[in-house]
CSV table of C-alpha atoms and ligand atoms in Angstrom, one decimal:
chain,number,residue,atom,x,y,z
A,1,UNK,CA,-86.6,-24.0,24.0
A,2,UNK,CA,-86.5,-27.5,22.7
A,3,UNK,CA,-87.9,-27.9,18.9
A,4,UNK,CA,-91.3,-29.7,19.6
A,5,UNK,CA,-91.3,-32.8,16.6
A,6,UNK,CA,-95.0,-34.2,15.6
A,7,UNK,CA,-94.1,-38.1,15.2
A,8,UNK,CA,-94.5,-38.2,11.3
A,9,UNK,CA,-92.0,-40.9,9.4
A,10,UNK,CA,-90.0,-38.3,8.1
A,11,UNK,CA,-89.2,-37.1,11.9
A,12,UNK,CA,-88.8,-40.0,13.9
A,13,UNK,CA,-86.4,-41.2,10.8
A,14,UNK,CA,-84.2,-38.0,11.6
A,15,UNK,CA,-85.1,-38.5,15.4
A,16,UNK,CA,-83.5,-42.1,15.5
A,17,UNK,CA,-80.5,-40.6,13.4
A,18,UNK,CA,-80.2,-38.4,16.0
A,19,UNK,CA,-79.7,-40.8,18.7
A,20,UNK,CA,-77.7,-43.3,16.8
A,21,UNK,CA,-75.3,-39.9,17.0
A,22,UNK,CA,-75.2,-39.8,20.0
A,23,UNK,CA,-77.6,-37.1,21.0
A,24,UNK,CA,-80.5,-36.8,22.8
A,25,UNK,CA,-84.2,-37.1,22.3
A,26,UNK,CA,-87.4,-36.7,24.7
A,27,UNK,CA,-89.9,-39.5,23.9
A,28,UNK,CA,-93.6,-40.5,24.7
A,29,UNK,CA,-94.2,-43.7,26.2
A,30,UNK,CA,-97.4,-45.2,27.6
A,31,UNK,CA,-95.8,-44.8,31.1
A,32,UNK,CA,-94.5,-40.8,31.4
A,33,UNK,CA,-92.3,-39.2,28.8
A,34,UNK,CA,-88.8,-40.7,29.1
A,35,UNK,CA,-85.7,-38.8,28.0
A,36,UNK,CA,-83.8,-41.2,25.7
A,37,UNK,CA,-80.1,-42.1,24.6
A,38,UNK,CA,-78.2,-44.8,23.1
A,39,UNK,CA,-78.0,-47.2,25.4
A,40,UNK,CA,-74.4,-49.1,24.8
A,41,UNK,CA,-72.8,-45.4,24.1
A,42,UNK,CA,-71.6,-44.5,27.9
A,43,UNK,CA,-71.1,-40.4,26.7
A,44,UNK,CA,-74.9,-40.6,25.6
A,45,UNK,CA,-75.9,-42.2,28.9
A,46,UNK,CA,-73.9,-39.1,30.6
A,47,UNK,CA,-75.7,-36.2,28.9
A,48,UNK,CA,-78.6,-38.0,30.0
A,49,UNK,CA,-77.5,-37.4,33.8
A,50,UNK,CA,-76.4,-34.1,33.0
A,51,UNK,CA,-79.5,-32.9,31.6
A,52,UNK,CA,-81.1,-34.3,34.5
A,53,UNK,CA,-78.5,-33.2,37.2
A,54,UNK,CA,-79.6,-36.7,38.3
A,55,UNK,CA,-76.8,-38.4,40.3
A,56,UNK,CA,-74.8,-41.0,38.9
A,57,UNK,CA,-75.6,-43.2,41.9
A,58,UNK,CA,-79.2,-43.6,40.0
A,59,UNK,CA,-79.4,-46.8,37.3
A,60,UNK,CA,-81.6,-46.1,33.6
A,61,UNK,CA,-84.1,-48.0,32.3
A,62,UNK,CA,-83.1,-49.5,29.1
A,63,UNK,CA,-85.7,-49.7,26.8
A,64,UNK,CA,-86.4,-52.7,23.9
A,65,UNK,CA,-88.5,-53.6,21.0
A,66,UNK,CA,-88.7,-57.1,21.9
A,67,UNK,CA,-87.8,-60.5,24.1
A,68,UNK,CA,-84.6,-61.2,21.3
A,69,UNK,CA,-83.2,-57.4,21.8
A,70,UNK,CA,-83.3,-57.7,25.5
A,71,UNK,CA,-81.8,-61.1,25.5
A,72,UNK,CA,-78.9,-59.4,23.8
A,73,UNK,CA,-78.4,-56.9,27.2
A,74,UNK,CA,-79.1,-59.6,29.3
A,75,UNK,CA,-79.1,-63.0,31.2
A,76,UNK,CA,-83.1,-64.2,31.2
A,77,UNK,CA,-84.6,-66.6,33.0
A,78,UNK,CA,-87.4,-68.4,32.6
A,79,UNK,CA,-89.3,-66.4,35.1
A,80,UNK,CA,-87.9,-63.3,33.6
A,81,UNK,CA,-89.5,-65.0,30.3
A,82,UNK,CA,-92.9,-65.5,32.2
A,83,UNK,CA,-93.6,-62.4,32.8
A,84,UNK,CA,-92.6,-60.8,29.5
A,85,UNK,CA,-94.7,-63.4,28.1
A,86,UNK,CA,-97.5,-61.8,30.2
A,87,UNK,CA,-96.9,-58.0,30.7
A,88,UNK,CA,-94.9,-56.9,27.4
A,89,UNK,CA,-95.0,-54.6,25.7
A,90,UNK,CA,-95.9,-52.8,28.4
A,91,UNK,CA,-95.4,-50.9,31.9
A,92,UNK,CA,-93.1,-53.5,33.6
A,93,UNK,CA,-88.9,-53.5,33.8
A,94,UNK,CA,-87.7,-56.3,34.5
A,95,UNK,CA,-84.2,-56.1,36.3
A,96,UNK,CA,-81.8,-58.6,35.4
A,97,UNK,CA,-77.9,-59.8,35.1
A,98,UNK,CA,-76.3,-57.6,32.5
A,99,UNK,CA,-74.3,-58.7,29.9
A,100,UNK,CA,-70.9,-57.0,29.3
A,101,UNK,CA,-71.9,-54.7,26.2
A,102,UNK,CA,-74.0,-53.2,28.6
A,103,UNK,CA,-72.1,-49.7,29.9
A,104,UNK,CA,-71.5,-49.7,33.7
A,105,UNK,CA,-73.0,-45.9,33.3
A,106,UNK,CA,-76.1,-47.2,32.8
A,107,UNK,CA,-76.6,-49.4,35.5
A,108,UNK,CA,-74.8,-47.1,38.2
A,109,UNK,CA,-71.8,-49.4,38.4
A,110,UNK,CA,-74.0,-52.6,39.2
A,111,UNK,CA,-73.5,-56.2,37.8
A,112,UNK,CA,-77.6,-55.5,37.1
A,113,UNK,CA,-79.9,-53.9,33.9
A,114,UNK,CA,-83.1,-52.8,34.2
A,115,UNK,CA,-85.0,-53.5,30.9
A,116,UNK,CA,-88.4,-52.5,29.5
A,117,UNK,CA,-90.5,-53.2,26.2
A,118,UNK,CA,-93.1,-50.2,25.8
A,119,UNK,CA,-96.0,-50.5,23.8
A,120,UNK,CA,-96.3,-46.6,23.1
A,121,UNK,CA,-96.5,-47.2,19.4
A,122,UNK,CA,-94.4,-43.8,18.5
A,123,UNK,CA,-91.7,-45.3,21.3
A,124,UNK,CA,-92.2,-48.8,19.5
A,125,UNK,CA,-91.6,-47.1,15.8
A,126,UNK,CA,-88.4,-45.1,16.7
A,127,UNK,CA,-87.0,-47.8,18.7
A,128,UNK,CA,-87.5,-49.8,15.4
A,129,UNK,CA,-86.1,-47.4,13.2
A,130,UNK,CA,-82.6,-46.7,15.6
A,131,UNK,CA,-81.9,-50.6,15.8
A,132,UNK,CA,-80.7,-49.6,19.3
A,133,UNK,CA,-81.3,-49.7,22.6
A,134,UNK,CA,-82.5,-46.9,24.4
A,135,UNK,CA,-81.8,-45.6,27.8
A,136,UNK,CA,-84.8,-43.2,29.1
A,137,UNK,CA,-85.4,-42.0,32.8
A,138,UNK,CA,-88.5,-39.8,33.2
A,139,UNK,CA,-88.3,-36.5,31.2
A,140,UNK,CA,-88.3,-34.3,34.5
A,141,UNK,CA,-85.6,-32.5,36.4
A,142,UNK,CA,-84.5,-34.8,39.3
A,143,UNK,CA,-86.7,-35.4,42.1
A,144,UNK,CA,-89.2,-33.2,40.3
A,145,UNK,CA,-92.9,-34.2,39.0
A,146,UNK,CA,-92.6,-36.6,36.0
A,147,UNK,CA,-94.0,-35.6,32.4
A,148,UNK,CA,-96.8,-37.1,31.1
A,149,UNK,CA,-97.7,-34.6,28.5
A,150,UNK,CA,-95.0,-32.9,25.7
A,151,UNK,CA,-95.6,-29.7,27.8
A,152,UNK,CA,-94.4,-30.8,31.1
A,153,UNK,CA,-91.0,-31.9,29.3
A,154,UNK,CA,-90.5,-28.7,28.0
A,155,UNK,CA,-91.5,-26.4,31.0
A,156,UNK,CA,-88.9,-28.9,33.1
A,157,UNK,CA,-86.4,-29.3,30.5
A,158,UNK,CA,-86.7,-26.7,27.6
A,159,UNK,CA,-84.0,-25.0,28.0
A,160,UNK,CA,-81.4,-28.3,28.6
A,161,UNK,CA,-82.1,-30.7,25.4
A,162,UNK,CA,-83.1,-29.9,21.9
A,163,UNK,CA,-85.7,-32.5,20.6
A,164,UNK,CA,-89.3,-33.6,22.5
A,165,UNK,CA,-91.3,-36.2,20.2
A,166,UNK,CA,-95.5,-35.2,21.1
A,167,UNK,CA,-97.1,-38.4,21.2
A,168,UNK,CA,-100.0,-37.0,23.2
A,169,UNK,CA,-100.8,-37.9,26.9
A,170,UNK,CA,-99.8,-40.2,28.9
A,171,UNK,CA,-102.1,-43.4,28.9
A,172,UNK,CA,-100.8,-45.0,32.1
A,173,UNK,CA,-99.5,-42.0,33.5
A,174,UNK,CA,-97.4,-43.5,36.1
A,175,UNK,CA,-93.8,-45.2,36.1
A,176,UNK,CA,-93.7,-48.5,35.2
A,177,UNK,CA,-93.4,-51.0,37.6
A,178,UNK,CA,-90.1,-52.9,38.3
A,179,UNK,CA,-89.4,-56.5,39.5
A,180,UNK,CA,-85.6,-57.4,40.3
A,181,UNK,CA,-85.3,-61.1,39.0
A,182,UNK,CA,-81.9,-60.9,38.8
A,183,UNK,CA,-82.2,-63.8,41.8
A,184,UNK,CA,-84.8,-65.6,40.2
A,185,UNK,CA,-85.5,-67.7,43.2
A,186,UNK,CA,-86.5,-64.6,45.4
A,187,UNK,CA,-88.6,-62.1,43.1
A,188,UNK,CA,-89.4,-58.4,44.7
A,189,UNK,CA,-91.1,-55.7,43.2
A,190,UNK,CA,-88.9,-52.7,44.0
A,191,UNK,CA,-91.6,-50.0,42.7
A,192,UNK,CA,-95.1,-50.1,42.3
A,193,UNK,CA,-96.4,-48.7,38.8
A,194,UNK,CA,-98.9,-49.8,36.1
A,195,UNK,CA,-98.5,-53.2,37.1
A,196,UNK,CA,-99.7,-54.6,40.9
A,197,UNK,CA,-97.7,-57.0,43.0
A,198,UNK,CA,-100.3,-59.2,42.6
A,199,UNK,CA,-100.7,-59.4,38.9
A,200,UNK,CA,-96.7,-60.4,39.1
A,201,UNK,CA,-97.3,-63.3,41.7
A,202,UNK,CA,-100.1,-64.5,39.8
A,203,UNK,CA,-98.3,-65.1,36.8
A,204,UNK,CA,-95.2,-66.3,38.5
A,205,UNK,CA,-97.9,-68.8,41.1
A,206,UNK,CA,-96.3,-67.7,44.0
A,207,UNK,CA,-95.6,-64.1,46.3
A,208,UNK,CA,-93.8,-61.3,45.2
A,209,UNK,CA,-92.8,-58.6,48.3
A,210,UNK,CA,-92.9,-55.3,48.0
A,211,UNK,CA,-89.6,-53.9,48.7
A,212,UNK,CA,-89.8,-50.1,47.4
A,213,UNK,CA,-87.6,-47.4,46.5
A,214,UNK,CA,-87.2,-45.9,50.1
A,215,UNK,CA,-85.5,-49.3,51.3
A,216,UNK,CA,-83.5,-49.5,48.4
A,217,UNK,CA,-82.2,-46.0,48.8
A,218,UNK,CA,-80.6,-46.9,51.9
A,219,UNK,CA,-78.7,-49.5,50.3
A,220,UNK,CA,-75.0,-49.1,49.8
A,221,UNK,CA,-75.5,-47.4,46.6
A,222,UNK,CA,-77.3,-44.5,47.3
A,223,UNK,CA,-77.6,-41.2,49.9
A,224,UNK,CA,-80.3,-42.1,52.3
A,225,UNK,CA,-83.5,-40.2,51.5
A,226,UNK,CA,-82.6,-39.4,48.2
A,227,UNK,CA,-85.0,-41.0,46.7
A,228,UNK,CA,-87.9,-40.8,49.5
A,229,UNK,CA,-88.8,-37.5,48.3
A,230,UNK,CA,-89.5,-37.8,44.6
A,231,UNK,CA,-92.5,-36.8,42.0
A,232,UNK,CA,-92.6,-33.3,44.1
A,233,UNK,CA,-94.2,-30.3,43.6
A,234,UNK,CA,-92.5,-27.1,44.7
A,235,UNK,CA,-95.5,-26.2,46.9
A,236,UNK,CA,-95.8,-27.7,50.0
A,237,UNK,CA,-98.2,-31.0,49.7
A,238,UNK,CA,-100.4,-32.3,52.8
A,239,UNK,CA,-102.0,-35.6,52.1
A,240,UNK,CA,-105.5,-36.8,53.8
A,241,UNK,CA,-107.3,-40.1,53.7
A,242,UNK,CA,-110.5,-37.9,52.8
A,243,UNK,CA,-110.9,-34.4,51.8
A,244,UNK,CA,-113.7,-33.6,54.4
A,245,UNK,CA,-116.6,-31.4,53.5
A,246,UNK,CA,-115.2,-28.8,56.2
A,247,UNK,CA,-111.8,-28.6,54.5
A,248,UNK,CA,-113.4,-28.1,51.0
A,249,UNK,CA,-115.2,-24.9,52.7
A,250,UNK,CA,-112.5,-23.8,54.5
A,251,UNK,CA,-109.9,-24.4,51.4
A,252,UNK,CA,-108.6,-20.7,51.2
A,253,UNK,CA,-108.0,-19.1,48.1
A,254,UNK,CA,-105.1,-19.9,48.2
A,255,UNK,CA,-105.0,-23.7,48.4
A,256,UNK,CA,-105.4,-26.4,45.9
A,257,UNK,CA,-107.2,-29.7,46.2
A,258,UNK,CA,-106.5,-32.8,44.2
A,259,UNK,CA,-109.6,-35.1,45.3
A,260,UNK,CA,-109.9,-38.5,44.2
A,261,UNK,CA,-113.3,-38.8,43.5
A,262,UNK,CA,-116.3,-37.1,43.3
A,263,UNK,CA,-117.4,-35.3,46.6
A,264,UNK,CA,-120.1,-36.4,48.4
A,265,UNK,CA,-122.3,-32.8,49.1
A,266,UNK,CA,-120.8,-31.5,45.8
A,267,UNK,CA,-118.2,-28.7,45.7
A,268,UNK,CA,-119.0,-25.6,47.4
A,269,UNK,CA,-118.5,-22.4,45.3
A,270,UNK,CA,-116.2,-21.1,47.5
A,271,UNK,CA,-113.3,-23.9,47.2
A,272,UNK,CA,-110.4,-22.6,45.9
A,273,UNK,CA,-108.5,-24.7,42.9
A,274,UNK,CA,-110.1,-28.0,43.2
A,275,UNK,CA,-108.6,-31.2,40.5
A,276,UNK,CA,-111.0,-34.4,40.4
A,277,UNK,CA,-109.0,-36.9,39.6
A,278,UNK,CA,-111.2,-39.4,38.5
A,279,UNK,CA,-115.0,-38.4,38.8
A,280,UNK,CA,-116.5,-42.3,38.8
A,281,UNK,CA,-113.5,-43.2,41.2
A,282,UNK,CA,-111.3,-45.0,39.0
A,283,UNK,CA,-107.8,-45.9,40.4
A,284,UNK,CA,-106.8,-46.4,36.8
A,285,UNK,CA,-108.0,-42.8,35.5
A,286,UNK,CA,-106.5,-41.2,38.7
A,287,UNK,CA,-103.2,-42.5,38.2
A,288,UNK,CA,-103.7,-41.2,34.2
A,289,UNK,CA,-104.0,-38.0,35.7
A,290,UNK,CA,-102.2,-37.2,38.8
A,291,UNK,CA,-99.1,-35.8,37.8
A,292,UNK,CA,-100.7,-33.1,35.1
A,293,UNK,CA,-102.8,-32.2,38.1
A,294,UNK,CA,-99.9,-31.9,40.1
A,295,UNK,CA,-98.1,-30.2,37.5
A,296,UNK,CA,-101.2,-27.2,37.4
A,297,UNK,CA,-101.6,-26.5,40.6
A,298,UNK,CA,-98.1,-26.1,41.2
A,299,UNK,CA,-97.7,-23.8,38.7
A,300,UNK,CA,-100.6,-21.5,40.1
A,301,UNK,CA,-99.1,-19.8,43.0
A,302,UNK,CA,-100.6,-21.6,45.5
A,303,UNK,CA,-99.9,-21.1,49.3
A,304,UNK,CA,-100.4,-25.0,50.2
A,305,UNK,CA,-101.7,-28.3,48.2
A,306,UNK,CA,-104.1,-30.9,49.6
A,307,UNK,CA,-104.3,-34.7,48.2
A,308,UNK,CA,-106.8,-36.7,48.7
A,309,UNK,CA,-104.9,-40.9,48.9
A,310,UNK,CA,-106.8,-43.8,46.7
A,311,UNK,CA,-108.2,-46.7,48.0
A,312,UNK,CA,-104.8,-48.7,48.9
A,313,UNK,CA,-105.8,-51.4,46.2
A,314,UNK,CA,-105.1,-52.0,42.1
A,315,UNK,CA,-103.5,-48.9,40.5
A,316,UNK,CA,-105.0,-47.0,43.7
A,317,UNK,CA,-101.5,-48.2,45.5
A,318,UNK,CA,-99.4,-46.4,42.6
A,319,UNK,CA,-100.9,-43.4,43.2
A,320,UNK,CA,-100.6,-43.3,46.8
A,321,UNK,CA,-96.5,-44.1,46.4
A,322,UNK,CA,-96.3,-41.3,44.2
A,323,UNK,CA,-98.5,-39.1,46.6
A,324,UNK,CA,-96.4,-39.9,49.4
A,325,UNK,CA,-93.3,-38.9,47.7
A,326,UNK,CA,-94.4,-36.1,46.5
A,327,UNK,CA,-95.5,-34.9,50.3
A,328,UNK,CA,-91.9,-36.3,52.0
A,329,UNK,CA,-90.6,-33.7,53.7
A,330,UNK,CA,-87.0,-32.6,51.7
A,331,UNK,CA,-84.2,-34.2,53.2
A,332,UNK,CA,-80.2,-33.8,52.8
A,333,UNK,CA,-79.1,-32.7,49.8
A,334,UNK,CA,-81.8,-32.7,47.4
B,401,AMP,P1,-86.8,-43.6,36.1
B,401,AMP,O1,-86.5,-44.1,34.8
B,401,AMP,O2,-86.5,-42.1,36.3
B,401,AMP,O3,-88.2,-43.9,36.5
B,401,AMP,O4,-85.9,-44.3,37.2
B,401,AMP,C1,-85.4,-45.6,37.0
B,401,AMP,C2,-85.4,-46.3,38.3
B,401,AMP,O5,-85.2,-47.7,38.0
B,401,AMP,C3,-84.2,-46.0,39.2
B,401,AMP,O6,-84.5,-44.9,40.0
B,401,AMP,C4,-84.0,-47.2,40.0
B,401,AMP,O7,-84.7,-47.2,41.2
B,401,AMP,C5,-84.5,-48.3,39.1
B,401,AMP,N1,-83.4,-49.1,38.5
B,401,AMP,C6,-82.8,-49.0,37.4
B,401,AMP,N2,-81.8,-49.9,37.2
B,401,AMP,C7,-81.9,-50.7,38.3
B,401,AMP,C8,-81.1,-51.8,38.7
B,401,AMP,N3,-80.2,-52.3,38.0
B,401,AMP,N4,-81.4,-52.4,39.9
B,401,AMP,C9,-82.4,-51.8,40.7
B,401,AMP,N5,-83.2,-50.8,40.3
B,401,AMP,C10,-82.9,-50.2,39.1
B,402,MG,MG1,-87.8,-40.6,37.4
């Protein structure tokens, strides 16, 4: 059991102390909850893995209170600036060419950092008090269903680090989006979060491709299909563009539904454990609550899960990636 801290002064003062030490803390952000270390201290970034069991193979997230901090861990650029100018604080990593302070544990070996400025104001407070930066990777086993809520860090982690920080739920609810401008003349979006492609080309007046986790993960850095499957329940997942009326009937009792919206004919009495995500059919709400609702129904001893996908468009294509990933089919060695 980790100690569950509310995020009074007096805690997040020890908190910080904590991590200047060396140790480890669970944090909210407005993203999912991120399990945090000192950044610069390679033994912290470790116990981070370790608590994990996520492979080495798999860069952090470094996370900043501001433009001057991550100017210290990196090389910017002026389109780097752009869109920190636009987006931050907030649910975009930027990644960019590290600077040598920056330990090679935390960026997997690679000449790269990938660095983020959360506005969570608890994250913002204790990243203030520790004067440091903080490496934090979702709060979840590996491969597992990230955290958005205190709760979900301790059921997945509990028992493997001492301190979770409660700042509530999840406002965003997905992972943050990241855009490699360590290139600056060929921009790519290399996950699809809170923040759309398109919001990114706008700001920068020109396209941004999608080039996403599954084609990085065959790079020369990582296992192929490692990282296909991610964000994955332990009961099987089928995903369909709509939940039909005839599947809502037919639902057995023991199957789950996660629906996007609102069903047409209303829900029959008869379905078994059916989630709305977002009643009025807001991509933004859905993505707020998709992983809780994945989290619930995969505790209840279901049989199979059914997923109803967004509309491919705004936050509607972040919740689709993490859909699909959730339903990939478990591959090698995961
Ligand atoms: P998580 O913090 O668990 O959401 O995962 C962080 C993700 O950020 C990793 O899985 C990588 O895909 C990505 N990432 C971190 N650092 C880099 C980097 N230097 N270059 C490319 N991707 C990175
Ligand atoms: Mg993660």
């Amino acid at each position: 059991m980790a100690a569950i801290h509310q995020p009074t002064t007096a805690n997040l003062r020890r908190l910080a102390r904590v991590l200047a030490e060396g140790g480890l803390v669970a944090v909210p952000t407005e993203t999912v909850y991120g399990l945090a270390a000192n950044a610069l201290e390679p033994r912290a970034c470790r116990a981070i893995f370790r608590a994990k069991q996520r492979p080495l193979s798999d860069p952090l997230i470094v996370h900043v209170p501001s433009v001057a901090a991550a100017a210290r861990l990196a090389f910017l650029n002026a389109e780097a600036r752009q869109l920190m100018r636009a987006f931050w604080p907030g649910p975009l990593t930027i990644v960019l060419r590290k600077r040598p302070l920056v330990p090679a544990v935390a960026t997997a070996g690679g000449p790269t950092v990938a660095i983020r400025c959360p506005a969570h104001p608890v994250m913002r407070r204790l990243l203030r008090l520790c004067r440091l930066p903080l490496a934090a990777p979702s709060a979840n086993p590996f491969g597992f269903i990230s955290p958005t809520t205190a709760e979900h860090v301790e059921a997945g982690l509990g028992r493997r680090i001492p301190h979770i920080i409660d700042g509530g739920a999840c406002h965003v609810g997905v992972e943050s989006t990241i855009v490699d401008l360590s290139d600056p003349g060929a921009p790519q979006v290399l996950r699809v979060g809170g923040i759309t492609a398109a919001q990114i080309a706008r700001v920068l007046g020109r396209p941004v491709p999608v080039r996403n986790q599954a084609v990085v993960a065959a790079g020369p850095l990582r296992a192929p299909g490692l990282l296909t499957r991610h964000y994955s329940p332990r009961t099987p997942l089928r995903l369909h563009n709509r939940i039909s009326a005839a599947l809502l009937r037919r639902a057995a009792a023991d199957e789950g539904l996660i629906l996007f919206a609102a069903p047409d004919p209303g829900l029959p009495k008869t379905a078994a454990r059916v989630t709305i995500l977002s009643r009025r059919g807001s991509a933004k709400e859905a993505a707020r609550r998709l992983f809780a609702a994945l989290h619930k129904l995969d505790r209840a001893g279901l049989r199979q899960l059914h997923a109803e996908l967004a509309p491919e468009t705004g936050a509607g294509i972040a919740v689709n990636d993490r859909l699909r990933r959730a339903a990939a089919k478990r591959r090698g060695h995961e």
